[in-house]
Amino acid sequence: MKQVLVPVDFSTNASNALDYARILFANKNCIFFLLHAHIGNSNTSTKLKDNDSNAALDPTKQSKEDLNTLLNQTLKNNNNIKHGFEIITKTDSLINAINTVIISKNIDLIVMGTKGAKGAKEIFLGSNAVRVINGVHNCPIILVPQSYKVKAPSLIAFSTNFKRAFNKKELKSLISITLSCNAKINIARIMEEEYLTDTQTENKETLKKLFNDLDYIFCKIDVETSETNALRDFVKQTESDLISLVHHKHNFFQKITEEDVVDKISFNSPVPLLILPELK
């Protein structure tokens, strides 16, 4: 039984992420945990449906009501007997709430919608997404762009430079999704060097063994301007449906998740992004 966490703020972005999660694991037994985190302040709560301000609900009660409404809508539209749904409300920051639920519910994967920083459509990674990426270190995360028309991935771009060793636990979610969706993987090597070192070659051989049951090919991507642009162009050219990478200090992704540069760098991915935590 897969345990999937979907943070919700009752926006279309969150609904899109939930739809993607359901499609992603259409053939798997899953429980989807719908989490709404809020701070104990009525100004940060969701909009009240009652026009009478005197009847305003406190944030926790409002959160539960909105979650129950979402749950009822989801159950009404769900015809997959393999899927179950639970709601969770937390009076806490989003990061603290997510990390608490990961442990208490033994979460396998987080799926969340994204919207541009400060509403800028050209920015894929919004501030909440960046905080979750930097604040959650022990669970894979899928970010679903707000305009993405959800469908199961058929071709996955896995970005790596082979400079670090792989392990099965680290790649578990990628392997599981690939098998579940019967997808293919393009292993994209983004690096300026022409040849692999002995260590890189050894890591590549390890990856072959880990991907033994998958349909994959190796591709080399030339970097003309930046690594982010190279990967984005590769995804568009190959019509990949999902990007996957391991979030470690020495890859380009670390650069675009730093708070002080998120407003300056556009990683305008047209497809969801699977971020695998670095496990040592």
Short mmCIF file of C-alpha atoms in Angstrom, two decimals:
data_model
loop_
_atom_site.label_atom_id
_atom_site.label_comp_id
_atom_site.label_asym_id
_atom_site.label_seq_id
_atom_site.Cartn_x
_atom_site.Cartn_y
_atom_site.Cartn_z
CA MET A 1 0.00 0.00 0.00
CA LYS A 2 1.49 3.33 -1.09
CA GLN A 3 1.13 6.32 1.21
CA VAL A 4 0.99 9.57 -0.79
CA LEU A 5 0.84 13.03 0.77
CA VAL A 6 -0.85 15.86 -1.13
CA PRO A 7 -0.60 19.31 0.55
CA VAL A 8 -3.72 21.31 -0.31
CA ASP A 9 -4.64 24.98 -0.09
CA PHE A 10 -7.97 24.53 -1.92
CA SER A 11 -6.55 26.05 -5.10
CA THR A 12 -6.70 24.71 -8.65
CA ASN A 13 -2.96 24.00 -8.35
CA ALA A 14 -3.59 21.62 -5.46
CA SER A 15 -6.49 19.95 -7.28
CA ASN A 16 -4.28 19.46 -10.31
CA ALA A 17 -1.61 17.82 -8.15
CA LEU A 18 -4.16 15.46 -6.59
CA ASP A 19 -5.44 14.49 -10.05
CA TYR A 20 -1.86 13.81 -11.16
CA ALA A 21 -1.17 11.65 -8.10
CA ARG A 22 -4.29 9.60 -8.76
CA ILE A 23 -3.38 9.06 -12.41
CA LEU A 24 0.24 8.28 -11.53
CA PHE A 25 -0.80 5.38 -9.30
CA ALA A 26 -3.98 4.32 -11.07
CA ASN A 27 -2.88 0.68 -10.89
CA LYS A 28 -1.60 0.74 -7.31
CA ASN A 29 -3.28 0.38 -3.93
CA CYS A 30 -2.86 3.86 -2.42
CA ILE A 31 -3.96 6.04 0.43
CA PHE A 32 -3.85 9.73 -0.40
CA PHE A 33 -3.48 12.00 2.63
CA LEU A 34 -4.88 15.49 1.96
CA LEU A 35 -3.03 17.89 4.26
CA HIS A 36 -3.98 21.48 4.98
CA ALA A 37 -1.54 23.39 7.18
CA HIS A 38 -2.46 26.77 8.60
CA ILE A 39 -1.26 29.23 11.19
CA GLY A 40 -3.67 30.11 13.99
CA ASN A 41 -4.73 33.40 12.47
CA SER A 42 -8.02 34.01 10.71
CA ASN A 43 -6.29 36.17 8.13
CA THR A 44 -4.28 33.18 6.90
CA SER A 45 -7.23 30.83 6.79
CA THR A 46 -9.18 30.02 3.65
CA LYS A 47 -11.95 32.32 2.59
CA LEU A 48 -15.07 31.85 4.64
CA LYS A 49 -18.10 30.78 2.74
CA ASP A 50 -20.52 32.33 5.25
CA ASN A 51 -21.27 35.96 4.38
CA ASP A 52 -22.10 36.70 8.00
CA SER A 53 -18.85 37.86 9.54
CA ASN A 54 -20.25 37.12 13.01
CA ALA A 55 -20.49 33.46 12.07
CA ALA A 56 -16.85 33.29 11.03
CA LEU A 57 -15.24 30.01 11.94
CA ASP A 58 -11.89 29.70 13.61
CA PRO A 59 -9.07 28.62 11.25
CA THR A 60 -8.93 25.00 12.47
CA LYS A 61 -12.66 24.48 12.18
CA GLN A 62 -12.71 26.17 8.78
CA SER A 63 -9.83 23.98 7.64
CA LYS A 64 -11.71 20.82 8.67
CA GLU A 65 -14.86 21.95 6.89
CA ASP A 66 -12.99 22.80 3.70
CA LEU A 67 -11.12 19.49 3.83
CA ASN A 68 -14.37 17.57 4.30
CA THR A 69 -15.85 19.38 1.30
CA LEU A 70 -12.78 18.50 -0.76
CA LEU A 71 -12.91 14.89 0.44
CA ASN A 72 -16.58 14.54 -0.50
CA GLN A 73 -15.92 15.97 -3.96
CA THR A 74 -12.95 13.66 -4.42
CA LEU A 75 -14.88 10.58 -3.33
CA LYS A 76 -17.76 11.51 -5.62
CA ASN A 77 -15.40 11.69 -8.61
CA ASN A 78 -13.35 8.65 -7.68
CA ASN A 79 -14.12 5.30 -9.31
CA ASN A 80 -10.87 3.55 -8.47
CA ILE A 81 -11.40 0.91 -5.78
CA LYS A 82 -7.65 0.76 -5.20
CA HIS A 83 -7.61 4.31 -3.81
CA GLY A 84 -8.50 5.59 -0.37
CA PHE A 85 -8.41 9.13 1.01
CA GLU A 86 -7.82 10.69 4.42
CA ILE A 87 -7.80 14.33 5.51
CA ILE A 88 -5.40 15.98 7.94
CA THR A 89 -5.42 19.53 9.30
CA LYS A 90 -2.43 20.97 11.16
CA THR A 91 -2.02 24.28 12.97
CA ASP A 92 1.60 24.68 12.00
CA SER A 93 3.88 25.85 9.23
CA LEU A 94 3.68 23.89 5.99
CA ILE A 95 7.18 22.43 6.41
CA ASN A 96 6.66 21.32 10.02
CA ALA A 97 3.28 19.83 9.15
CA ILE A 98 4.67 17.89 6.21
CA ASN A 99 7.63 16.52 8.18
CA THR A 100 5.32 15.45 11.01
CA VAL A 101 2.95 13.61 8.67
CA ILE A 102 5.82 11.94 6.79
CA ILE A 103 6.77 10.21 10.03
CA SER A 104 3.32 9.56 11.49
CA LYS A 105 1.84 8.17 8.26
CA ASN A 106 4.98 6.58 6.83
CA ILE A 107 4.67 8.66 3.63
CA ASP A 108 6.32 7.31 0.46
CA LEU A 109 5.89 10.36 -1.77
CA ILE A 110 4.74 13.99 -1.69
CA VAL A 111 2.85 15.40 -4.68
CA MET A 112 2.19 19.14 -4.69
CA GLY A 113 1.14 21.82 -7.13
CA THR A 114 3.31 24.82 -7.85
CA LYS A 115 2.73 28.38 -8.86
CA GLY A 116 5.20 31.04 -9.87
CA ALA A 117 7.08 33.10 -7.33
CA LYS A 118 5.14 36.32 -6.74
CA GLY A 119 2.64 35.17 -9.36
CA ALA A 120 5.14 35.29 -12.22
CA LYS A 121 4.00 32.72 -14.75
CA GLU A 122 7.48 32.26 -16.18
CA ILE A 123 8.81 30.97 -12.85
CA PHE A 124 8.11 27.28 -12.30
CA LEU A 125 9.29 26.98 -8.72
CA GLY A 126 7.24 29.13 -6.36
CA SER A 127 8.32 30.06 -2.85
CA ASN A 128 6.30 27.29 -1.14
CA ALA A 129 7.79 24.66 -3.43
CA VAL A 130 11.30 25.92 -2.72
CA ARG A 131 10.68 25.82 1.03
CA VAL A 132 9.40 22.25 0.84
CA ILE A 133 12.35 21.14 -1.29
CA ASN A 134 14.82 22.67 1.15
CA GLY A 135 12.90 21.72 4.29
CA VAL A 136 12.00 18.09 3.55
CA HIS A 137 15.04 15.84 3.33
CA ASN A 138 13.80 12.28 3.66
CA CYS A 139 10.95 11.94 1.17
CA PRO A 140 10.65 12.18 -2.64
CA ILE A 141 8.66 15.15 -3.95
CA ILE A 142 6.80 15.62 -7.22
CA LEU A 143 6.08 19.22 -8.26
CA VAL A 144 3.24 19.65 -10.75
CA PRO A 145 3.19 22.91 -12.79
CA GLN A 146 -0.04 24.86 -12.46
CA SER A 147 -0.83 24.73 -16.18
CA TYR A 148 0.07 21.06 -16.70
CA LYS A 149 -2.64 18.89 -18.25
CA VAL A 150 -2.28 15.76 -16.17
CA LYS A 151 -1.51 12.40 -17.74
CA ALA A 152 0.56 9.36 -16.83
CA PRO A 153 4.20 9.74 -17.93
CA SER A 154 5.37 7.61 -20.84
CA LEU A 155 8.90 9.03 -21.12
CA ILE A 156 10.95 10.14 -18.11
CA ALA A 157 14.13 12.22 -18.28
CA PHE A 158 16.49 11.27 -15.46
CA SER A 159 19.27 13.83 -15.12
CA THR A 160 22.66 12.77 -13.74
CA ASN A 161 26.37 13.43 -14.21
CA PHE A 162 27.40 10.07 -12.69
CA LYS A 163 29.71 11.83 -10.22
CA ARG A 164 28.15 10.16 -7.20
CA ALA A 165 27.17 6.60 -6.41
CA PHE A 166 23.55 5.41 -6.71
CA ASN A 167 21.64 3.20 -4.33
CA LYS A 168 18.36 1.33 -4.75
CA LYS A 169 16.58 3.05 -1.88
CA GLU A 170 17.35 6.47 -3.32
CA LEU A 171 15.88 5.53 -6.70
CA LYS A 172 12.93 3.55 -5.33
CA SER A 173 10.25 6.10 -6.25
CA LEU A 174 11.59 6.61 -9.77
CA ILE A 175 11.69 2.86 -10.38
CA SER A 176 8.21 2.38 -8.90
CA ILE A 177 6.64 5.13 -11.03
CA THR A 178 8.39 3.88 -14.17
CA LEU A 179 7.07 0.35 -13.66
CA SER A 180 3.60 1.50 -12.61
CA CYS A 181 3.20 3.65 -15.74
CA ASN A 182 5.11 1.30 -18.05
CA ALA A 183 7.29 4.28 -18.97
CA LYS A 184 10.69 4.56 -20.61
CA ILE A 185 13.67 6.47 -19.17
CA ASN A 186 16.13 8.73 -20.94
CA ILE A 187 19.18 8.89 -18.69
CA ALA A 188 20.42 12.37 -19.52
CA ARG A 189 24.10 13.08 -18.85
CA ILE A 190 24.55 16.83 -18.60
CA MET A 191 28.26 17.64 -18.53
CA GLU A 192 30.86 19.51 -20.53
CA GLU A 193 33.50 16.77 -20.34
CA GLU A 194 33.60 14.41 -23.31
CA TYR A 195 34.52 11.23 -21.42
CA LEU A 196 33.58 9.68 -18.10
CA THR A 197 36.15 9.16 -15.37
CA ASP A 198 36.70 5.71 -13.90
CA THR A 199 34.45 6.61 -10.96
CA GLN A 200 31.71 7.87 -13.27
CA THR A 201 31.96 4.71 -15.37
CA GLU A 202 31.62 2.59 -12.24
CA ASN A 203 28.56 4.57 -11.15
CA LYS A 204 27.04 4.18 -14.59
CA GLU A 205 27.44 0.39 -14.37
CA THR A 206 25.75 0.42 -10.95
CA LEU A 207 22.83 2.35 -12.44
CA LYS A 208 22.48 -0.23 -15.20
CA LYS A 209 22.05 -2.93 -12.58
CA LEU A 210 19.51 -0.90 -10.61
CA PHE A 211 17.54 -0.20 -13.80
CA ASN A 212 17.79 -3.80 -14.96
CA ASP A 213 14.01 -4.27 -15.17
CA LEU A 214 13.37 -0.92 -16.88
CA ASP A 215 13.34 0.27 -20.47
CA TYR A 216 16.07 2.92 -20.65
CA ILE A 217 18.67 4.54 -22.89
CA PHE A 218 21.65 6.81 -22.20
CA CYS A 219 21.82 10.30 -23.72
CA LYS A 220 24.49 12.99 -23.55
CA ILE A 221 23.36 16.61 -23.44
CA ASP A 222 25.73 19.35 -24.56
CA VAL A 223 25.67 22.51 -22.46
CA GLU A 224 25.64 25.65 -24.60
CA THR A 225 24.37 28.29 -22.17
CA SER A 226 23.42 26.73 -18.82
CA GLU A 227 22.62 23.31 -17.41
CA THR A 228 19.05 24.35 -16.62
CA ASN A 229 18.45 25.47 -20.20
CA ALA A 230 20.10 22.33 -21.54
CA LEU A 231 17.82 20.06 -19.54
CA ARG A 232 14.71 22.08 -20.32
CA ASP A 233 15.46 22.00 -24.06
CA PHE A 234 16.18 18.27 -23.91
CA VAL A 235 12.82 17.61 -22.24
CA LYS A 236 10.99 19.60 -24.89
CA GLN A 237 12.84 18.00 -27.79
CA THR A 238 12.27 14.46 -26.55
CA GLU A 239 8.69 15.21 -25.41
CA SER A 240 9.44 13.81 -21.97
CA ASP A 241 6.54 13.73 -19.50
CA LEU A 242 8.49 13.88 -16.23
CA ILE A 243 11.91 15.11 -15.10
CA SER A 244 13.68 13.26 -12.29
CA LEU A 245 16.89 14.04 -10.44
CA VAL A 246 18.58 13.50 -7.11
CA HIS A 247 18.73 16.64 -4.98
CA HIS A 248 22.34 16.85 -3.89
CA LYS A 249 24.69 19.71 -3.34
CA HIS A 250 26.69 19.40 -6.50
CA ASN A 251 24.01 19.42 -9.18
CA PHE A 252 22.50 22.44 -10.87
CA PHE A 253 19.21 22.06 -9.00
CA GLN A 254 20.82 23.27 -5.80
CA LYS A 255 21.48 26.58 -7.53
CA ILE A 256 17.85 27.23 -8.44
CA THR A 257 16.39 26.31 -5.06
CA GLU A 258 18.31 28.91 -3.09
CA GLU A 259 15.89 31.50 -1.72
CA ASP A 260 17.97 34.48 -2.81
CA VAL A 261 18.01 33.52 -6.47
CA VAL A 262 14.59 31.96 -6.96
CA ASP A 263 13.20 35.25 -8.26
CA LYS A 264 16.02 35.56 -10.78
CA ILE A 265 16.18 32.12 -12.34
CA SER A 266 13.42 30.72 -14.50
CA PHE A 267 13.22 26.95 -14.69
CA ASN A 268 10.14 26.96 -16.86
CA SER A 269 9.52 23.23 -17.06
CA PRO A 270 6.40 22.23 -18.97
CA VAL A 271 6.22 18.91 -17.10
CA PRO A 272 6.25 17.66 -13.47
CA LEU A 273 9.52 17.33 -11.60
CA LEU A 274 10.39 14.34 -9.37
CA ILE A 275 13.00 15.27 -6.77
CA LEU A 276 14.70 12.32 -5.09
CA PRO A 277 16.32 12.99 -1.69
CA GLU A 278 20.01 12.29 -1.36
CA LEU A 279 20.50 9.27 0.88
CA LYS A 280 23.91 8.43 2.30
#
